[in-house]
PDB file of C-alpha atoms in Angstrom:
ATOM      1  CA  MET A  25     -10.136  37.010 -17.867  1.00 51.00           C
ATOM      2  CA  ALA A  26     -11.369  34.566 -15.222  1.00 59.00           C
ATOM      3  CA  TYR A  27     -12.069  30.923 -15.861  1.00 60.00           C
ATOM      4  CA  LEU A  28     -15.499  29.552 -15.018  1.00 55.00           C
ATOM      5  CA  ASP A  29     -15.594  25.789 -14.612  1.00 58.00           C
ATOM      6  CA  LEU A  30     -19.075  24.927 -15.814  1.00 57.00           C
ATOM      7  CA  ASP A  31     -18.632  21.211 -15.144  1.00 59.00           C
ATOM      8  CA  ASN A  32     -18.031  21.786 -11.419  1.00 57.00           C
ATOM      9  CA  MET A  33     -19.991  24.921 -10.681  1.00 51.00           C
ATOM     10  CA  PHE A  34     -20.780  24.010  -7.078  1.00 54.00           C
ATOM     11  CA  ALA A  35     -17.486  22.392  -6.176  1.00 52.00           C
ATOM     12  CA  ALA A  36     -15.553  23.597  -3.149  1.00 52.00           C
ATOM     13  CA  PRO A  37     -12.578  25.881  -3.779  1.00 53.00           C
ATOM     14  CA  SER A  38      -9.431  24.024  -4.761  1.00 52.00           C
ATOM     15  CA  GLY A  39      -7.577  25.283  -1.683  1.00 53.00           C
ATOM     16  CA  CYS A  40     -10.238  23.885   0.621  1.00 51.00           C
ATOM     17  CA  ARG A  41      -9.085  20.915   2.691  1.00 49.00           C
ATOM     18  CA  ALA A  42     -12.455  19.165   2.420  1.00 51.00           C
ATOM     19  CA  ALA A  43     -12.315  19.346  -1.361  1.00 50.00           C
ATOM     20  CA  SER A  44      -8.855  17.802  -1.520  1.00 50.00           C
ATOM     21  CA  ALA A  45      -9.817  15.047   0.920  1.00 51.00           C
ATOM     22  CA  ALA A  46     -12.957  14.252  -1.055  1.00 55.00           C
ATOM     23  CA  ALA A  47     -11.001  14.150  -4.314  1.00 61.00           C
ATOM     24  CA  ALA A  48      -8.370  11.792  -2.907  1.00 66.00           C
ATOM     25  CA  PRO A  49      -8.841   8.242  -4.172  1.00 72.00           C
ATOM     26  CA  THR A  50      -9.648   5.673  -1.531  1.00 77.00           C
ATOM     27  CA  GLY A  51      -9.783   2.527  -3.642  1.00 83.00           C
ATOM     28  CA  PHE A  52      -7.429   0.617  -5.888  1.00 87.00           C
ATOM     29  CA  SER A  53      -7.488  -0.525  -9.506  1.00 89.00           C
ATOM     30  CA  ALA A  54      -7.870  -4.177 -10.466  1.00 89.00           C
ATOM     31  CA  ILE A  55      -4.132  -4.675 -10.921  1.00 90.00           C
ATOM     32  CA  GLU A  56      -3.454  -3.037  -7.553  1.00 91.00           C
ATOM     33  CA  TRP A  57      -5.923  -5.401  -5.848  1.00 90.00           C
ATOM     34  CA  SER A  58      -4.137  -8.341  -7.494  1.00 91.00           C
ATOM     35  CA  VAL A  59      -0.813  -7.060  -6.100  1.00 89.00           C
ATOM     36  CA  ILE A  60      -2.395  -6.872  -2.634  1.00 91.00           C
ATOM     37  CA  ALA A  61      -3.693 -10.436  -2.962  1.00 90.00           C
ATOM     38  CA  MET A  62      -0.313 -11.636  -4.237  1.00 89.00           C
ATOM     39  CA  ALA A  63       1.414 -10.037  -1.237  1.00 88.00           C
ATOM     40  CA  LYS A  64      -0.447 -12.416   1.088  1.00 90.00           C
ATOM     41  CA  ARG A  65       1.945 -15.212   0.076  1.00 88.00           C
ATOM     42  CA  ASP A  66       5.077 -13.079   0.566  1.00 85.00           C
ATOM     43  CA  THR A  67       6.947 -13.025   3.854  1.00 82.00           C
ATOM     44  CA  LEU A  68       8.690 -10.117   5.548  1.00 81.00           C
ATOM     45  CA  ARG A  69      11.939 -11.698   4.431  1.00 78.00           C
ATOM     46  CA  SER A  70      10.952 -11.017   0.810  1.00 77.00           C
ATOM     47  CA  LEU A  71      11.307  -7.289   1.510  1.00 75.00           C
ATOM     48  CA  THR A  72      15.022  -7.446   2.242  1.00 73.00           C
ATOM     49  CA  THR A  73      17.694  -7.735  -0.393  1.00 69.00           C
ATOM     50  CA  PRO A  74      19.451 -11.101  -0.226  1.00 68.00           C
ATOM     51  CA  GLY A  75      23.153 -11.114   0.534  1.00 74.00           C
ATOM     52  CA  ARG A  76      25.840 -12.841  -1.456  1.00 78.00           C
ATOM     53  CA  VAL A  77      25.691 -16.025   0.600  1.00 77.00           C
ATOM     54  CA  SER A  78      21.897 -16.176   0.331  1.00 71.00           C
ATOM     55  CA  ARG A  79      22.038 -15.798  -3.427  1.00 69.00           C
ATOM     56  CA  ALA A  80      24.731 -18.470  -3.691  1.00 76.00           C
ATOM     57  CA  MET A  81      22.790 -20.930  -1.518  1.00 72.00           C
ATOM     58  CA  GLY A  82      19.620 -20.150  -3.431  1.00 74.00           C
ATOM     59  CA  SER A  83      21.229 -20.840  -6.781  1.00 74.00           C
ATOM     60  CA  LEU A  84      22.907 -23.970  -5.417  1.00 77.00           C
ATOM     61  CA  PHE A  85      19.691 -25.465  -3.997  1.00 76.00           C
ATOM     62  CA  GLY A  86      17.264 -23.927  -6.472  1.00 70.00           C
ATOM     63  CA  LEU A  87      15.657 -21.570  -3.979  1.00 66.00           C
ATOM     64  CA  GLY A  88      14.899 -18.376  -5.817  1.00 61.00           C
ATOM     65  CA  ALA A  89      14.366 -15.118  -4.010  1.00 59.00           C
ATOM     66  CA  ALA A  90      11.049 -13.326  -4.398  1.00 61.00           C
ATOM     67  CA  SER A  91      11.434 -10.875  -7.226  1.00 69.00           C
ATOM     68  CA  ARG A  92      10.485  -7.256  -6.958  1.00 73.00           C
ATOM     69  CA  LEU A  93       7.859  -5.713  -9.194  1.00 79.00           C
ATOM     70  CA  ALA A  94       9.138  -3.692 -12.147  1.00 82.00           C
ATOM     71  CA  ASP A  95       6.810  -0.758 -11.497  1.00 85.00           C
ATOM     72  CA  PRO A  96       8.075   1.234  -8.483  1.00 90.00           C
ATOM     73  CA  ARG A  97       4.538   2.338  -7.622  1.00 92.00           C
ATOM     74  CA  LEU A  98       3.265  -1.241  -7.501  1.00 91.00           C
ATOM     75  CA  GLU A  99       6.374  -2.317  -5.583  1.00 90.00           C
ATOM     76  CA  ALA A 100       5.611   0.295  -2.911  1.00 92.00           C
ATOM     77  CA  LEU A 101       2.065  -1.089  -2.737  1.00 92.00           C
ATOM     78  CA  ARG A 102       3.345  -4.678  -2.500  1.00 90.00           C
ATOM     79  CA  ARG A 103       5.750  -3.793   0.309  1.00 91.00           C
ATOM     80  CA  LEU A 104       3.057  -2.057   2.365  1.00 93.00           C
ATOM     81  CA  ALA A 105       0.607  -4.883   1.651  1.00 92.00           C
ATOM     82  CA  VAL A 106       3.107  -7.459   2.943  1.00 91.00           C
ATOM     83  CA  TYR A 107       3.436  -5.498   6.188  1.00 92.00           C
ATOM     84  CA  ALA A 108      -0.347  -5.144   6.397  1.00 92.00           C
ATOM     85  CA  TRP A 109      -0.848  -8.905   5.933  1.00 90.00           C
ATOM     86  CA  ARG A 110       1.807  -9.740   8.528  1.00 90.00           C
ATOM     87  CA  ARG A 111       1.460  -6.932  11.099  1.00 89.00           C
ATOM     88  CA  GLY A 112      -1.941  -5.326  10.562  1.00 86.00           C
ATOM     89  CA  PHE A 113      -1.971  -1.686  11.611  1.00 86.00           C
ATOM     90  CA  ALA A 114       1.663  -1.762  12.829  1.00 88.00           C
ATOM     91  CA  LEU A 115       3.172  -0.353   9.643  1.00 90.00           C
ATOM     92  CA  PRO A 116       6.736   1.013   9.569  1.00 92.00           C
ATOM     93  CA  THR A 117       6.873   4.772   9.032  1.00 92.00           C
ATOM     94  CA  GLY A 118       9.484   4.346   6.308  1.00 91.00           C
ATOM     95  CA  GLU A 119       7.141   2.137   4.306  1.00 91.00           C
ATOM     96  CA  ILE A 120       4.276   4.578   4.795  1.00 93.00           C
ATOM     97  CA  ALA A 121       6.490   7.400   3.498  1.00 94.00           C
ATOM     98  CA  ARG A 122       7.519   5.279   0.492  1.00 93.00           C
ATOM     99  CA  PHE A 123       3.857   4.492  -0.192  1.00 93.00           C
ATOM    100  CA  LEU A 124       2.852   8.151  -0.038  1.00 94.00           C
ATOM    101  CA  ASP A 125       5.822   9.183  -2.188  1.00 94.00           C
ATOM    102  CA  ALA A 126       4.675   6.699  -4.824  1.00 93.00           C
ATOM    103  CA  GLY A 127       1.491   8.734  -5.218  1.00 92.00           C
ATOM    104  CA  TYR A 128      -0.925   6.893  -2.979  1.00 93.00           C
ATOM    105  CA  THR A 129      -2.984   8.574  -0.261  1.00 92.00           C
ATOM    106  CA  GLU A 130      -3.512   8.050   3.459  1.00 91.00           C
ATOM    107  CA  ALA A 131      -7.092   7.001   2.740  1.00 91.00           C
ATOM    108  CA  GLN A 132      -5.720   4.193   0.582  1.00 91.00           C
ATOM    109  CA  ILE A 133      -3.549   3.031   3.481  1.00 91.00           C
ATOM    110  CA  GLU A 134      -6.677   2.712   5.597  1.00 90.00           C
ATOM    111  CA  THR A 135      -8.532   0.915   2.796  1.00 90.00           C
ATOM    112  CA  LEU A 136      -5.624  -1.494   2.400  1.00 91.00           C
ATOM    113  CA  VAL A 137      -5.310  -2.349   6.082  1.00 91.00           C
ATOM    114  CA  ILE A 138      -9.066  -2.629   6.611  1.00 90.00           C
ATOM    115  CA  SER A 139      -9.443  -4.965   3.644  1.00 89.00           C
ATOM    116  CA  VAL A 140      -6.549  -7.131   4.831  1.00 88.00           C
ATOM    117  CA  THR A 141      -7.337  -7.275   8.552  1.00 85.00           C
ATOM    118  CA  GLY A 142     -11.091  -6.797   8.452  1.00 81.00           C
ATOM    119  CA  MET A 143     -10.908  -4.261  11.303  1.00 70.00           C
ATOM    120  CA  ARG A 144     -11.428  -0.515  11.448  1.00 62.00           C
ATOM    121  CA  VAL A 145      -9.397   1.810  13.633  1.00 58.00           C
ATOM    122  CA  GLY A 146     -11.455   2.594  16.725  1.00 59.00           C
ATOM    123  CA  SER A 147     -14.141  -0.015  16.052  1.00 53.00           C
ATOM    124  CA  GLN A 148     -15.467  -2.281  18.770  1.00 53.00           C
ATOM    125  CA  SER A 149     -13.824  -5.374  17.240  1.00 50.00           C
ATOM    126  CA  ALA A 150     -10.438  -3.605  17.119  1.00 46.00           C
ATOM    127  CA  ARG A 151     -10.753  -2.635  20.794  1.00 47.00           C
ATOM    128  CA  ALA A 152     -11.837  -6.140  21.780  1.00 52.00           C
ATOM    129  CA  ALA A 153      -8.885  -7.669  19.944  1.00 52.00           C
ATOM    130  CA  ALA A 154      -6.413  -5.439  21.769  1.00 50.00           C
TER     131      ALA A 154
END
Protein backbone atom coordinates (compact mmCIF):
# COMPACT_ATOMS: atom_id res chain seq x y z
CA MET A 1 0.00 0.00 0.00
CA ALA A 2 1.33 3.45 -0.91
CA TYR A 3 1.58 6.33 1.50
CA LEU A 4 -0.12 9.60 0.61
CA ASP A 5 1.21 12.59 2.50
CA LEU A 6 -1.85 14.79 2.81
CA ASP A 7 0.03 17.54 4.65
CA ASN A 8 2.43 18.08 1.73
CA MET A 9 0.38 17.12 -1.29
CA PHE A 10 2.12 19.51 -3.67
CA ALA A 11 5.64 19.16 -2.35
CA ALA A 12 8.46 18.22 -4.71
CA PRO A 13 9.65 14.61 -4.65
CA SER A 14 12.06 13.86 -1.84
CA GLY A 15 14.83 12.95 -4.29
CA CYS A 16 14.56 16.31 -6.01
CA ARG A 17 17.54 18.59 -5.43
CA ALA A 18 15.38 21.71 -5.25
CA ALA A 19 13.27 20.17 -2.50
CA SER A 20 16.29 19.29 -0.39
CA ALA A 21 17.81 22.75 -0.87
CA ALA A 22 14.55 24.43 0.08
CA ALA A 23 14.21 22.25 3.17
CA ALA A 24 17.75 23.00 4.35
CA PRO A 25 17.78 25.46 7.24
CA THR A 26 19.47 28.76 6.54
CA GLY A 27 19.15 30.44 9.93
CA PHE A 28 20.25 29.73 13.47
CA SER A 29 18.50 29.34 16.81
CA ALA A 30 18.81 31.94 19.56
CA ILE A 31 21.54 30.02 21.37
CA GLU A 32 23.47 29.60 18.11
CA TRP A 33 23.30 33.36 17.47
CA SER A 34 24.64 33.95 20.99
CA VAL A 35 27.56 31.60 20.24
CA ILE A 36 28.27 33.58 17.06
CA ALA A 37 28.21 36.85 19.00
CA MET A 38 30.43 35.37 21.72
CA ALA A 39 32.95 34.25 19.09
CA LYS A 40 33.61 37.90 18.18
CA ARG A 41 35.72 38.26 21.34
CA ASP A 42 37.71 35.06 20.70
CA THR A 43 40.99 35.11 18.81
CA LEU A 44 42.37 32.55 16.38
CA ARG A 45 44.70 31.49 19.17
CA SER A 46 41.67 30.27 21.14
CA LEU A 47 41.18 27.54 18.53
CA THR A 48 44.47 25.80 19.25
CA THR A 49 45.09 23.57 22.22
CA PRO A 50 47.57 25.14 24.63
CA GLY A 51 50.82 23.31 25.24
CA ARG A 52 52.26 22.36 28.58
CA VAL A 53 54.32 25.54 28.89
CA SER A 54 51.33 27.71 27.99
CA ARG A 55 49.18 26.03 30.60
CA ALA A 56 51.91 26.40 33.22
CA MET A 57 52.44 30.09 32.45
CA GLY A 58 48.69 30.64 32.42
CA SER A 59 48.22 29.07 35.82
CA LEU A 60 51.25 30.92 37.18
CA PHE A 61 50.09 34.36 36.00
CA GLY A 62 46.35 33.73 36.17
CA LEU A 63 45.81 33.76 32.42
CA GLY A 64 43.19 31.17 31.66
CA ALA A 65 42.80 29.69 28.22
CA ALA A 66 39.50 30.11 26.41
CA SER A 67 37.41 27.07 27.18
CA ARG A 68 35.71 25.02 24.54
CA LEU A 69 31.96 24.58 24.47
CA ALA A 70 30.62 21.31 25.87
CA ASP A 71 28.31 20.68 22.92
CA PRO A 72 30.36 19.54 19.90
CA ARG A 73 27.82 21.03 17.50
CA LEU A 74 28.04 24.46 19.12
CA GLU A 75 31.83 24.16 19.31
CA ALA A 76 31.96 23.59 15.54
CA LEU A 77 29.80 26.70 15.12
CA ARG A 78 32.03 28.73 17.46
CA ARG A 79 35.18 27.69 15.61
CA LEU A 80 33.76 28.65 12.21
CA ALA A 81 32.38 31.89 13.64
CA VAL A 82 35.82 32.84 14.99
CA TYR A 83 37.30 32.33 11.52
CA ALA A 84 34.44 34.30 9.97
CA TRP A 85 34.97 37.22 12.38
CA ARG A 86 38.72 37.24 11.78
CA ARG A 87 39.05 36.25 8.10
CA GLY A 88 35.66 36.80 6.48
CA PHE A 89 35.09 34.48 3.54
CA ALA A 90 38.57 32.90 3.83
CA LEU A 91 37.46 29.87 5.83
CA PRO A 92 39.70 26.80 6.20
CA THR A 93 38.33 23.74 4.42
CA GLY A 94 38.89 21.61 7.52
CA GLU A 95 36.66 23.89 9.57
CA ILE A 96 34.00 23.87 6.87
CA ALA A 97 34.06 20.06 6.86
CA ARG A 98 33.79 20.00 10.67
CA PHE A 99 30.87 22.43 10.49
CA LEU A 100 29.05 20.33 7.90
CA ASP A 101 29.76 17.12 9.82
CA ALA A 102 28.16 18.69 12.88
CA GLY A 103 24.88 18.85 10.97
CA TYR A 104 24.89 22.38 9.64
CA THR A 105 24.35 23.26 5.98
CA GLU A 106 26.24 25.25 3.36
CA ALA A 107 23.43 27.82 3.39
CA GLN A 108 24.12 28.37 7.08
CA ILE A 109 27.79 29.02 6.30
CA GLU A 110 26.72 31.78 3.93
CA THR A 111 24.27 33.18 6.49
CA LEU A 112 27.01 33.18 9.12
CA VAL A 113 29.61 34.93 6.99
CA ILE A 114 27.15 37.46 5.58
CA SER A 115 25.90 38.37 9.05
CA VAL A 116 29.45 38.75 10.36
CA THR A 117 31.02 40.62 7.43
CA GLY A 118 27.96 42.36 6.04
CA MET A 119 28.93 41.37 2.49
CA ARG A 120 27.45 38.93 0.00
CA VAL A 121 29.51 36.81 -2.36
CA GLY A 122 29.47 38.49 -5.77
CA SER A 123 27.86 41.72 -4.57
CA GLN A 124 29.11 45.11 -5.66
CA SER A 125 30.45 45.94 -2.18
CA ALA A 126 32.40 42.66 -2.08
CA ARG A 127 33.95 43.41 -5.48
CA ALA A 128 34.79 46.98 -4.48
CA ALA A 129 36.46 45.79 -1.28
CA ALA A 130 38.68 43.36 -3.18
